PDB file of C-alpha atoms in Angstrom:
ATOM      1  CA  UNK A   1      -2.045  -4.083 -13.629  1.00  0.00           C
ATOM      2  CA  UNK A   2      -4.859  -5.599 -11.741  1.00  0.00           C
ATOM      3  CA  UNK A   3      -6.784  -4.637  -8.617  1.00  0.00           C
ATOM      4  CA  UNK A   4      -8.394  -7.399  -6.589  1.00  0.00           C
ATOM      5  CA  UNK A   5     -11.212  -6.547  -4.215  1.00  0.00           C
ATOM      6  CA  UNK A   6     -13.035  -8.758  -1.742  1.00  0.00           C
ATOM      7  CA  UNK A   7     -16.311  -6.787  -1.713  1.00  0.00           C
ATOM      8  CA  UNK A   8     -18.397  -5.443  -4.510  1.00  0.00           C
ATOM      9  CA  UNK A   9     -19.663  -2.578  -2.334  1.00  0.00           C
ATOM     10  CA  UNK A  10     -17.624   0.503  -3.253  1.00  0.00           C
ATOM     11  CA  UNK A  11     -15.563  -1.262  -5.940  1.00  0.00           C
ATOM     12  CA  UNK A  12     -16.916   0.823  -8.781  1.00  0.00           C
ATOM     13  CA  UNK A  13     -16.113   4.095  -6.903  1.00  0.00           C
ATOM     14  CA  UNK A  14     -12.670   2.787  -6.018  1.00  0.00           C
ATOM     15  CA  UNK A  15     -11.958   1.908  -9.629  1.00  0.00           C
ATOM     16  CA  UNK A  16     -13.368   5.186 -10.973  1.00  0.00           C
ATOM     17  CA  UNK A  17     -11.613   7.491  -8.443  1.00  0.00           C
ATOM     18  CA  UNK A  18      -8.322   5.726  -7.754  1.00  0.00           C
ATOM     19  CA  UNK A  19      -7.545   2.929 -10.193  1.00  0.00           C
ATOM     20  CA  UNK A  20      -6.831   4.342 -13.640  1.00  0.00           C
ATOM     21  CA  UNK A  21      -6.305   2.003 -16.559  1.00  0.00           C
ATOM     22  CA  UNK A  22      -6.131  -1.402 -14.776  1.00  0.00           C
ATOM     23  CA  UNK A  23      -8.523  -4.261 -14.483  1.00  0.00           C
ATOM     24  CA  UNK A  24     -10.630  -4.844 -11.357  1.00  0.00           C
ATOM     25  CA  UNK A  25     -11.617  -8.301 -10.163  1.00  0.00           C
ATOM     26  CA  UNK A  26     -13.913  -9.331  -7.347  1.00  0.00           C
ATOM     27  CA  UNK A  27     -12.605 -12.136  -5.251  1.00  0.00           C
ATOM     28  CA  UNK A  28     -15.664 -13.226  -3.295  1.00  0.00           C
ATOM     29  CA  UNK A  29     -13.904 -16.236  -1.742  1.00  0.00           C
ATOM     30  CA  UNK A  30     -10.955 -14.067  -0.733  1.00  0.00           C
ATOM     31  CA  UNK A  31      -8.402 -16.434  -2.330  1.00  0.00           C
ATOM     32  CA  UNK A  32      -6.031 -13.524  -2.998  1.00  0.00           C
ATOM     33  CA  UNK A  33      -6.211 -12.326   0.559  1.00  0.00           C
ATOM     34  CA  UNK A  34      -5.686 -15.934   1.856  1.00  0.00           C
ATOM     35  CA  UNK A  35      -2.649 -16.235  -0.360  1.00  0.00           C
ATOM     36  CA  UNK A  36      -1.215 -12.964   1.054  1.00  0.00           C
ATOM     37  CA  UNK A  37      -1.644 -14.337   4.580  1.00  0.00           C
ATOM     38  CA  UNK A  38       0.052 -17.603   3.916  1.00  0.00           C
ATOM     39  CA  UNK A  39      -3.187 -19.605   3.551  1.00  0.00           C
ATOM     40  CA  UNK A  40      -5.395 -17.663   5.925  1.00  0.00           C
ATOM     41  CA  UNK A  41      -6.912 -14.198   6.124  1.00  0.00           C
ATOM     42  CA  UNK A  42      -4.898 -11.544   7.982  1.00  0.00           C
ATOM     43  CA  UNK A  43      -7.177  -9.526  10.245  1.00  0.00           C
ATOM     44  CA  UNK A  44      -6.499  -6.139  11.797  1.00  0.00           C
ATOM     45  CA  UNK A  45      -7.099  -6.461  15.473  1.00  0.00           C
ATOM     46  CA  UNK A  46      -8.737  -3.858  17.621  1.00  0.00           C
ATOM     47  CA  UNK A  47      -5.350  -3.081  19.237  1.00  0.00           C
ATOM     48  CA  UNK A  48      -4.374  -1.324  16.027  1.00  0.00           C
ATOM     49  CA  UNK A  49      -6.614   1.536  17.115  1.00  0.00           C
ATOM     50  CA  UNK A  50      -4.081   2.433  19.743  1.00  0.00           C
ATOM     51  CA  UNK A  51      -1.032   2.214  17.497  1.00  0.00           C
ATOM     52  CA  UNK A  52       0.458   5.498  16.340  1.00  0.00           C
ATOM     53  CA  UNK A  53       1.155   3.957  12.962  1.00  0.00           C
ATOM     54  CA  UNK A  54      -2.607   3.391  12.374  1.00  0.00           C
ATOM     55  CA  UNK A  55      -3.373   6.972  13.116  1.00  0.00           C
ATOM     56  CA  UNK A  56      -0.537   8.242  11.018  1.00  0.00           C
ATOM     57  CA  UNK A  57      -1.809   6.201   8.104  1.00  0.00           C
ATOM     58  CA  UNK A  58      -5.274   7.561   8.667  1.00  0.00           C
ATOM     59  CA  UNK A  59      -4.086  11.147   8.679  1.00  0.00           C
ATOM     60  CA  UNK A  60      -1.918  10.555   5.590  1.00  0.00           C
ATOM     61  CA  UNK A  61      -4.905   9.177   3.704  1.00  0.00           C
ATOM     62  CA  UNK A  62      -7.178  12.039   4.759  1.00  0.00           C
ATOM     63  CA  UNK A  63      -4.571  14.565   3.701  1.00  0.00           C
ATOM     64  CA  UNK A  64      -4.160  12.835   0.356  1.00  0.00           C
ATOM     65  CA  UNK A  65      -7.874  12.951  -0.339  1.00  0.00           C
ATOM     66  CA  UNK A  66      -8.400   9.211  -0.228  1.00  0.00           C
ATOM     67  CA  UNK A  67     -11.839   8.465   1.238  1.00  0.00           C
ATOM     68  CA  UNK A  68     -13.263   5.203   2.351  1.00  0.00           C
ATOM     69  CA  UNK A  69     -16.954   4.385   2.572  1.00  0.00           C
ATOM     70  CA  UNK A  70     -16.991   2.619   5.921  1.00  0.00           C
ATOM     71  CA  UNK A  71     -19.230  -0.065   4.369  1.00  0.00           C
ATOM     72  CA  UNK A  72     -18.423  -3.770   4.587  1.00  0.00           C
ATOM     73  CA  UNK A  73     -15.593  -5.660   6.233  1.00  0.00           C
ATOM     74  CA  UNK A  74     -12.722  -3.203   6.646  1.00  0.00           C
ATOM     75  CA  UNK A  75     -10.542  -5.277   8.950  1.00  0.00           C
ATOM     76  CA  UNK A  76      -9.119  -7.679   6.346  1.00  0.00           C
ATOM     77  CA  UNK A  77      -5.544  -6.677   5.642  1.00  0.00           C
ATOM     78  CA  UNK A  78      -4.366  -6.600   2.012  1.00  0.00           C
ATOM     79  CA  UNK A  79      -1.172  -6.170   0.156  1.00  0.00           C
ATOM     80  CA  UNK A  80       0.320  -6.578  -3.306  1.00  0.00           C
ATOM     81  CA  UNK A  81       2.003  -9.148  -5.505  1.00  0.00           C
ATOM     82  CA  UNK A  82       4.156  -8.293  -8.526  1.00  0.00           C
ATOM     83  CA  UNK A  83       3.911 -11.331 -10.747  1.00  0.00           C
ATOM     84  CA  UNK A  84       6.275 -12.217 -13.583  1.00  0.00           C
ATOM     85  CA  UNK A  85       4.940 -13.334 -16.978  1.00  0.00           C
ATOM     86  CA  UNK A  86       3.815 -16.889 -17.650  1.00  0.00           C
ATOM     87  CA  UNK A  87       4.948 -19.453 -15.089  1.00  0.00           C
ATOM     88  CA  UNK A  88       7.868 -17.452 -13.723  1.00  0.00           C
ATOM     89  CA  UNK A  89       6.129 -16.825 -10.387  1.00  0.00           C
ATOM     90  CA  UNK A  90       6.045 -13.954  -7.918  1.00  0.00           C
ATOM     91  CA  UNK A  91       8.716 -11.281  -8.164  1.00  0.00           C
ATOM     92  CA  UNK A  92       7.600  -9.285  -5.096  1.00  0.00           C
ATOM     93  CA  UNK A  93       5.166  -9.582  -2.179  1.00  0.00           C
ATOM     94  CA  UNK A  94       4.001  -6.888   0.259  1.00  0.00           C
ATOM     95  CA  UNK A  95       1.742  -7.698   3.223  1.00  0.00           C
ATOM     96  CA  UNK A  96      -0.165  -4.937   4.979  1.00  0.00           C
ATOM     97  CA  UNK A  97       0.530  -5.340   8.647  1.00  0.00           C
ATOM     98  CA  UNK A  98      -1.149  -2.200   9.992  1.00  0.00           C
ATOM     99  CA  UNK A  99      -4.298  -0.870   8.267  1.00  0.00           C
ATOM    100  CA  UNK A 100      -3.226   1.601   5.607  1.00  0.00           C
ATOM    101  CA  UNK A 101       0.439   0.519   5.281  1.00  0.00           C
ATOM    102  CA  UNK A 102       1.962   1.160   1.835  1.00  0.00           C
ATOM    103  CA  UNK A 103       4.459  -0.900  -0.057  1.00  0.00           C
ATOM    104  CA  UNK A 104       7.802   0.889  -0.352  1.00  0.00           C
ATOM    105  CA  UNK A 105       7.635   2.637  -3.675  1.00  0.00           C
ATOM    106  CA  UNK A 106      11.388   2.376  -4.514  1.00  0.00           C
ATOM    107  CA  UNK A 107      11.242  -1.395  -3.967  1.00  0.00           C
ATOM    108  CA  UNK A 108       8.101  -1.775  -6.144  1.00  0.00           C
ATOM    109  CA  UNK A 109       9.655   0.403  -8.898  1.00  0.00           C
ATOM    110  CA  UNK A 110      12.926  -1.561  -8.765  1.00  0.00           C
ATOM    111  CA  UNK A 111      11.134  -4.911  -9.149  1.00  0.00           C
ATOM    112  CA  UNK A 112       8.885  -3.587 -11.891  1.00  0.00           C
ATOM    113  CA  UNK A 113      11.887  -2.264 -13.700  1.00  0.00           C
ATOM    114  CA  UNK A 114      13.713  -5.554 -13.513  1.00  0.00           C
ATOM    115  CA  UNK A 115      10.834  -7.630 -14.879  1.00  0.00           C
ATOM    116  CA  UNK A 116       9.698  -5.148 -17.459  1.00  0.00           C
ATOM    117  CA  UNK A 117      12.902  -3.651 -18.720  1.00  0.00           C
ATOM    118  CA  UNK A 118      11.768  -0.049 -18.124  1.00  0.00           C
ATOM    119  CA  UNK A 119      14.618   2.248 -17.203  1.00  0.00           C
ATOM    120  CA  UNK A 120      14.531   3.660 -13.612  1.00  0.00           C
ATOM    121  CA  UNK A 121      15.921   7.028 -14.798  1.00  0.00           C
ATOM    122  CA  UNK A 122      12.513   8.066 -16.097  1.00  0.00           C
ATOM    123  CA  UNK A 123      11.529  11.451 -14.610  1.00  0.00           C
ATOM    124  CA  UNK A 124       8.374  10.141 -12.885  1.00  0.00           C
ATOM    125  CA  UNK A 125      10.438   7.338 -11.303  1.00  0.00           C
ATOM    126  CA  UNK A 126      13.017   9.880 -10.048  1.00  0.00           C
ATOM    127  CA  UNK A 127      10.176  11.972  -8.542  1.00  0.00           C
ATOM    128  CA  UNK A 128       8.832   8.922  -6.677  1.00  0.00           C
ATOM    129  CA  UNK A 129      12.339   8.097  -5.396  1.00  0.00           C
ATOM    130  CA  UNK A 130      12.769  11.678  -4.189  1.00  0.00           C
ATOM    131  CA  UNK A 131       9.503  11.452  -2.285  1.00  0.00           C
ATOM    132  CA  UNK A 132      10.458   8.167  -0.708  1.00  0.00           C
ATOM    133  CA  UNK A 133      13.885   9.634   0.309  1.00  0.00           C
ATOM    134  CA  UNK A 134      12.081  12.497   2.041  1.00  0.00           C
ATOM    135  CA  UNK A 135       9.801  10.034   3.745  1.00  0.00           C
ATOM    136  CA  UNK A 136      12.729   7.976   4.959  1.00  0.00           C
ATOM    137  CA  UNK A 137      14.421  11.091   6.315  1.00  0.00           C
ATOM    138  CA  UNK A 138      11.302  11.963   8.306  1.00  0.00           C
ATOM    139  CA  UNK A 139      10.985   8.387   9.513  1.00  0.00           C
ATOM    140  CA  UNK A 140      14.566   8.359  10.769  1.00  0.00           C
ATOM    141  CA  UNK A 141      14.001  11.701  12.528  1.00  0.00           C
ATOM    142  CA  UNK A 142      10.840  10.252  14.211  1.00  0.00           C
ATOM    143  CA  UNK A 143      12.802   7.174  15.290  1.00  0.00           C
ATOM    144  CA  UNK A 144      15.645   9.367  16.625  1.00  0.00           C
ATOM    145  CA  UNK A 145      13.027  11.281  18.657  1.00  0.00           C
ATOM    146  CA  UNK A 146      11.945   8.009  20.243  1.00  0.00           C
ATOM    147  CA  UNK A 147       8.943   7.267  18.055  1.00  0.00           C
ATOM    148  CA  UNK A 148       9.630   3.513  17.486  1.00  0.00           C
ATOM    149  CA  UNK A 149       6.151   2.650  16.252  1.00  0.00           C
ATOM    150  CA  UNK A 150       7.191   3.227  12.617  1.00  0.00           C
ATOM    151  CA  UNK A 151       6.448   0.887   9.726  1.00  0.00           C
ATOM    152  CA  UNK A 152       7.160   1.941   6.136  1.00  0.00           C
ATOM    153  CA  UNK A 153       6.287   5.602   5.756  1.00  0.00           C
ATOM    154  CA  UNK A 154       3.691   5.795   8.520  1.00  0.00           C
ATOM    155  CA  UNK A 155       5.733   8.016  10.828  1.00  0.00           C
ATOM    156  CA  UNK A 156       6.770  10.424   8.113  1.00  0.00           C
ATOM    157  CA  UNK A 157       3.958  12.436   6.636  1.00  0.00           C
ATOM    158  CA  UNK A 158       4.780  15.027   4.009  1.00  0.00           C
ATOM    159  CA  UNK A 159       3.376  18.477   4.772  1.00  0.00           C
ATOM    160  CA  UNK A 160      -0.206  18.969   3.560  1.00  0.00           C
ATOM    161  CA  UNK A 161       1.034  21.281   0.745  1.00  0.00           C
ATOM    162  CA  UNK A 162       3.046  18.405  -0.685  1.00  0.00           C
ATOM    163  CA  UNK A 163       0.038  16.051  -0.936  1.00  0.00           C
TER     164      UNK A 163
END
């Protein structure tokens, strides 16, 4: 697995604290980020500060212990690609649309399983699926209560004891 960052500031801390076992690359020209945005950078606008989903993402990250450094350009939205071997191309693409959005883990696991041949019945995979099912349940409850500003798992935080 590979992590691509667009700034050197904080990259060593990010790799040490959150990115175990994978390679980290600096993309100073932001080619990866341009590719995610269909040829241009995707920027978070200031109106995101009034979106409930932004604040739910922020709370989720704080509860999980993820800490940012507030240094550099934090408005460029990221995402992920799952790439097949050789020239077989992209198997999956996720674009962050609200700062802090996460790719749906069950979809990521499904695609990784397909291209790697790893069985999805592994215990750690089952645990991730259970967590996502709980998240979906909370999201549906939030939507039923009239909270329509939900994207991914942003409206459905697990209780702090589960993080």
